[in-house]
Amino acid sequence: MTTFADLLQPEHIALHPKARSRDAAIREIASLLDDSVQVLDGEELVRKVNASAPCVMEQGADFCVCFPHARTPAVTAMVISVGRFDRGLTIAGVDQPVRYIFCIAVPPEMATDYLRIIGLIARITKDPRSEQQIFSTETPEEFIATMVKLEAKL
């Protein structure tokens, strides 16, 4: 079973991304994976995740979470990168600002692990106390440790 401890790497987490548009943000966050040995084709990864970037408004919250994702042979194993937009990212057609972008790519045969990870992220960001814990982290390492701790509670 794949866990956050297996997936999250400090160099794949941007707590203060610079992009201010949807496409630029997805490119910036997905491009964090360029150095990953599991990524065979970074441009294909960006194209695929950009094509599928659903945003989910969290019930009772003032933000959304965006999940650009792809099942693609551009990766040899599941990879994930994260962008946290403290002031939110405005995306046309999305009612609330996007606070998090979780770019996820998996080889076609890893659909089960992929769905489980997306479900975990959704459960963490939906819970106000858990979300506040990840929102208040100051370093990528602290973000990872918090996600691992919250995953263990689920």
PDB file of C-alpha atoms in Angstrom:
ATOM      1  CA  MET A   1       0.000   0.000   0.000  1.00  0.00           C
ATOM      2  CA  THR A   2       1.419   3.360  -1.077  1.00  0.00           C
ATOM      3  CA  THR A   3       1.524   6.043   1.633  1.00  0.00           C
ATOM      4  CA  PHE A   4       2.295   9.759   1.821  1.00  0.00           C
ATOM      5  CA  ALA A   5       5.653   8.841   3.350  1.00  0.00           C
ATOM      6  CA  ASP A   6       6.427   6.917   0.133  1.00  0.00           C
ATOM      7  CA  LEU A   7       5.207   9.658  -2.204  1.00  0.00           C
ATOM      8  CA  LEU A   8       5.905  13.106  -0.805  1.00  0.00           C
ATOM      9  CA  GLN A   9       9.369  14.595  -1.288  1.00  0.00           C
ATOM     10  CA  PRO A  10      10.404  18.077  -0.047  1.00  0.00           C
ATOM     11  CA  GLU A  11      11.618  19.129  -3.502  1.00  0.00           C
ATOM     12  CA  HIS A  12       8.162  18.355  -4.918  1.00  0.00           C
ATOM     13  CA  ILE A  13       6.331  20.738  -2.591  1.00  0.00           C
ATOM     14  CA  ALA A  14       5.972  24.484  -3.218  1.00  0.00           C
ATOM     15  CA  LEU A  15       4.510  26.305  -0.234  1.00  0.00           C
ATOM     16  CA  HIS A  16       4.699  29.670  -2.006  1.00  0.00           C
ATOM     17  CA  PRO A  17       4.217  29.094  -5.753  1.00  0.00           C
ATOM     18  CA  LYS A  18       4.681  32.122  -7.976  1.00  0.00           C
ATOM     19  CA  ALA A  19       2.114  31.328 -10.709  1.00  0.00           C
ATOM     20  CA  ARG A  20      -1.087  33.360 -10.786  1.00  0.00           C
ATOM     21  CA  SER A  21      -3.043  31.580 -13.533  1.00  0.00           C
ATOM     22  CA  ARG A  22      -4.468  28.071 -13.752  1.00  0.00           C
ATOM     23  CA  ASP A  23      -2.206  26.828 -16.561  1.00  0.00           C
ATOM     24  CA  ALA A  24       0.928  28.450 -15.154  1.00  0.00           C
ATOM     25  CA  ALA A  25       0.180  27.048 -11.688  1.00  0.00           C
ATOM     26  CA  ILE A  26      -0.345  23.511 -12.961  1.00  0.00           C
ATOM     27  CA  ARG A  27       2.837  23.759 -15.052  1.00  0.00           C
ATOM     28  CA  GLU A  28       4.810  25.112 -12.058  1.00  0.00           C
ATOM     29  CA  ILE A  29       3.575  22.421  -9.673  1.00  0.00           C
ATOM     30  CA  ALA A  30       3.819  19.530 -12.162  1.00  0.00           C
ATOM     31  CA  SER A  31       7.317  20.680 -13.187  1.00  0.00           C
ATOM     32  CA  LEU A  32       8.512  20.097  -9.626  1.00  0.00           C
ATOM     33  CA  LEU A  33       8.529  16.430 -10.641  1.00  0.00           C
ATOM     34  CA  ASP A  34      10.999  16.941 -13.510  1.00  0.00           C
ATOM     35  CA  ASP A  35      13.932  15.616 -11.455  1.00  0.00           C
ATOM     36  CA  SER A  36      12.075  12.498 -10.334  1.00  0.00           C
ATOM     37  CA  VAL A  37      13.539   9.232 -11.627  1.00  0.00           C
ATOM     38  CA  GLN A  38       9.973   7.940 -12.008  1.00  0.00           C
ATOM     39  CA  VAL A  39       9.176  10.598 -14.633  1.00  0.00           C
ATOM     40  CA  LEU A  40      10.079   9.488 -18.148  1.00  0.00           C
ATOM     41  CA  ASP A  41       8.537  12.429 -20.023  1.00  0.00           C
ATOM     42  CA  GLY A  42       7.996  15.672 -18.100  1.00  0.00           C
ATOM     43  CA  GLU A  43       6.281  17.497 -20.959  1.00  0.00           C
ATOM     44  CA  GLU A  44       3.817  14.649 -21.466  1.00  0.00           C
ATOM     45  CA  LEU A  45       3.139  14.628 -17.725  1.00  0.00           C
ATOM     46  CA  VAL A  46       2.344  18.366 -17.763  1.00  0.00           C
ATOM     47  CA  ARG A  47       0.086  17.960 -20.822  1.00  0.00           C
ATOM     48  CA  LYS A  48      -1.823  15.073 -19.252  1.00  0.00           C
ATOM     49  CA  VAL A  49      -2.368  16.634 -15.826  1.00  0.00           C
ATOM     50  CA  ASN A  50      -3.320  19.966 -17.393  1.00  0.00           C
ATOM     51  CA  ALA A  51      -6.071  18.210 -19.339  1.00  0.00           C
ATOM     52  CA  SER A  52      -7.621  16.865 -16.134  1.00  0.00           C
ATOM     53  CA  ALA A  53      -7.625  19.381 -13.306  1.00  0.00           C
ATOM     54  CA  PRO A  54     -10.885  19.124 -11.376  1.00  0.00           C
ATOM     55  CA  CYS A  55     -11.276  21.511  -8.472  1.00  0.00           C
ATOM     56  CA  VAL A  56     -13.342  20.533  -5.462  1.00  0.00           C
ATOM     57  CA  MET A  57     -14.899  23.122  -3.183  1.00  0.00           C
ATOM     58  CA  GLU A  58     -14.605  22.027   0.405  1.00  0.00           C
ATOM     59  CA  GLN A  59     -17.970  22.004   2.189  1.00  0.00           C
ATOM     60  CA  GLY A  60     -18.311  25.057   4.420  1.00  0.00           C
ATOM     61  CA  ALA A  61     -14.838  26.290   3.510  1.00  0.00           C
ATOM     62  CA  ASP A  62     -13.700  29.362   1.633  1.00  0.00           C
ATOM     63  CA  PHE A  63     -11.301  27.492  -0.669  1.00  0.00           C
ATOM     64  CA  CYS A  64     -11.019  24.727  -3.254  1.00  0.00           C
ATOM     65  CA  VAL A  65      -8.569  21.907  -3.811  1.00  0.00           C
ATOM     66  CA  CYS A  66      -7.464  21.134  -7.369  1.00  0.00           C
ATOM     67  CA  PHE A  67      -6.415  17.613  -8.416  1.00  0.00           C
ATOM     68  CA  PRO A  68      -4.670  17.694 -11.814  1.00  0.00           C
ATOM     69  CA  HIS A  69      -4.048  14.024 -12.465  1.00  0.00           C
ATOM     70  CA  ALA A  70      -3.177  11.515 -15.140  1.00  0.00           C
ATOM     71  CA  ARG A  71      -2.834   7.815 -15.717  1.00  0.00           C
ATOM     72  CA  THR A  72       0.053   7.827 -18.130  1.00  0.00           C
ATOM     73  CA  PRO A  73       3.061   5.821 -19.287  1.00  0.00           C
ATOM     74  CA  ALA A  74       5.055   9.052 -18.816  1.00  0.00           C
ATOM     75  CA  VAL A  75       5.763   7.777 -15.267  1.00  0.00           C
ATOM     76  CA  THR A  76       7.014   4.432 -13.956  1.00  0.00           C
ATOM     77  CA  ALA A  77       5.441   4.808 -10.500  1.00  0.00           C
ATOM     78  CA  MET A  78       3.009   7.129  -8.767  1.00  0.00           C
ATOM     79  CA  VAL A  79       4.370  10.637  -8.293  1.00  0.00           C
ATOM     80  CA  ILE A  80       2.851  13.635  -6.579  1.00  0.00           C
ATOM     81  CA  SER A  81       3.699  17.306  -6.288  1.00  0.00           C
ATOM     82  CA  VAL A  82       1.940  19.932  -4.202  1.00  0.00           C
ATOM     83  CA  GLY A  83       1.425  23.665  -4.370  1.00  0.00           C
ATOM     84  CA  ARG A  84      -0.113  25.604  -1.489  1.00  0.00           C
ATOM     85  CA  PHE A  85      -1.459  29.030  -2.398  1.00  0.00           C
ATOM     86  CA  ASP A  86      -1.863  30.852   0.919  1.00  0.00           C
ATOM     87  CA  ARG A  87      -3.922  33.690  -0.594  1.00  0.00           C
ATOM     88  CA  GLY A  88      -5.650  31.384  -3.016  1.00  0.00           C
ATOM     89  CA  LEU A  89      -5.414  31.120  -6.768  1.00  0.00           C
ATOM     90  CA  THR A  90      -8.318  32.523  -8.768  1.00  0.00           C
ATOM     91  CA  ILE A  91      -9.415  30.188 -11.556  1.00  0.00           C
ATOM     92  CA  ALA A  92     -12.152  31.089 -14.017  1.00  0.00           C
ATOM     93  CA  GLY A  93     -15.277  29.015 -13.451  1.00  0.00           C
ATOM     94  CA  VAL A  94     -14.282  28.049  -9.893  1.00  0.00           C
ATOM     95  CA  ASP A  95     -16.319  29.826  -7.228  1.00  0.00           C
ATOM     96  CA  GLN A  96     -13.723  29.832  -4.463  1.00  0.00           C
ATOM     97  CA  PRO A  97      -9.963  30.470  -4.616  1.00  0.00           C
ATOM     98  CA  VAL A  98      -7.824  27.356  -4.981  1.00  0.00           C
ATOM     99  CA  ARG A  99      -5.671  26.811  -1.905  1.00  0.00           C
ATOM    100  CA  TYR A 100      -3.998  23.539  -2.895  1.00  0.00           C
ATOM    101  CA  ILE A 101      -2.968  21.913  -6.147  1.00  0.00           C
ATOM    102  CA  PHE A 102      -2.047  18.242  -5.864  1.00  0.00           C
ATOM    103  CA  CYS A 103      -0.579  17.023  -9.196  1.00  0.00           C
ATOM    104  CA  ILE A 104      -0.698  13.254  -9.340  1.00  0.00           C
ATOM    105  CA  ALA A 105       0.469  10.915 -12.096  1.00  0.00           C
ATOM    106  CA  VAL A 106       0.402   7.144 -12.126  1.00  0.00           C
ATOM    107  CA  PRO A 107       1.133   4.419 -14.622  1.00  0.00           C
ATOM    108  CA  PRO A 108      -2.124   3.044 -16.050  1.00  0.00           C
ATOM    109  CA  GLU A 109      -1.962  -0.113 -13.918  1.00  0.00           C
ATOM    110  CA  MET A 110      -1.883   1.763 -10.560  1.00  0.00           C
ATOM    111  CA  ALA A 111      -5.480   3.039 -10.521  1.00  0.00           C
ATOM    112  CA  THR A 112      -6.334   1.586  -7.103  1.00  0.00           C
ATOM    113  CA  ASP A 113      -3.472   3.257  -5.208  1.00  0.00           C
ATOM    114  CA  TYR A 114      -4.155   6.498  -7.037  1.00  0.00           C
ATOM    115  CA  LEU A 115      -7.827   6.550  -6.009  1.00  0.00           C
ATOM    116  CA  ARG A 116      -6.914   5.780  -2.396  1.00  0.00           C
ATOM    117  CA  ILE A 117      -4.410   8.672  -2.253  1.00  0.00           C
ATOM    118  CA  ILE A 118      -6.895  11.151  -3.758  1.00  0.00           C
ATOM    119  CA  GLY A 119      -9.468   9.996  -1.211  1.00  0.00           C
ATOM    120  CA  LEU A 120      -7.006  10.552   1.648  1.00  0.00           C
ATOM    121  CA  ILE A 121      -6.151  14.043   0.429  1.00  0.00           C
ATOM    122  CA  ALA A 122      -9.844  14.902   0.118  1.00  0.00           C
ATOM    123  CA  ARG A 123     -10.580  13.657   3.639  1.00  0.00           C
ATOM    124  CA  ILE A 124      -7.678  15.649   5.112  1.00  0.00           C
ATOM    125  CA  THR A 125      -8.525  18.895   3.323  1.00  0.00           C
ATOM    126  CA  LYS A 126     -12.241  18.507   4.113  1.00  0.00           C
ATOM    127  CA  ASP A 127     -11.643  18.367   7.872  1.00  0.00           C
ATOM    128  CA  PRO A 128     -11.097  21.973   9.109  1.00  0.00           C
ATOM    129  CA  ARG A 129      -8.692  20.979  11.902  1.00  0.00           C
ATOM    130  CA  SER A 130      -6.586  18.763   9.647  1.00  0.00           C
ATOM    131  CA  GLU A 131      -6.559  21.331   6.864  1.00  0.00           C
ATOM    132  CA  GLN A 132      -5.459  24.041   9.298  1.00  0.00           C
ATOM    133  CA  GLN A 133      -2.540  21.850  10.335  1.00  0.00           C
ATOM    134  CA  ILE A 134      -1.240  21.508   6.776  1.00  0.00           C
ATOM    135  CA  PHE A 135      -2.037  25.145   5.988  1.00  0.00           C
ATOM    136  CA  SER A 136       0.113  26.338   8.897  1.00  0.00           C
ATOM    137  CA  THR A 137       3.221  24.324   8.015  1.00  0.00           C
ATOM    138  CA  GLU A 138       6.301  26.402   7.313  1.00  0.00           C
ATOM    139  CA  THR A 139       8.552  23.998   5.405  1.00  0.00           C
ATOM    140  CA  PRO A 140       8.046  21.182   2.910  1.00  0.00           C
ATOM    141  CA  GLU A 141       9.440  18.759   5.486  1.00  0.00           C
ATOM    142  CA  GLU A 142       6.875  19.916   8.041  1.00  0.00           C
ATOM    143  CA  PHE A 143       4.115  19.637   5.409  1.00  0.00           C
ATOM    144  CA  ILE A 144       5.136  16.018   4.731  1.00  0.00           C
ATOM    145  CA  ALA A 145       5.350  15.122   8.420  1.00  0.00           C
ATOM    146  CA  THR A 146       1.891  16.605   8.997  1.00  0.00           C
ATOM    147  CA  MET A 147       0.368  14.727   6.036  1.00  0.00           C
ATOM    148  CA  VAL A 148       1.943  11.452   7.241  1.00  0.00           C
ATOM    149  CA  LYS A 149       0.604  12.050  10.776  1.00  0.00           C
ATOM    150  CA  LEU A 150      -2.889  12.865   9.487  1.00  0.00           C
ATOM    151  CA  GLU A 151      -2.891   9.832   7.184  1.00  0.00           C
ATOM    152  CA  ALA A 152      -2.102   7.579  10.163  1.00  0.00           C
ATOM    153  CA  LYS A 153      -5.214   8.900  11.950  1.00  0.00           C
ATOM    154  CA  LEU A 154      -7.528   7.953   9.076  1.00  0.00           C
TER     155      LEU A 154
END
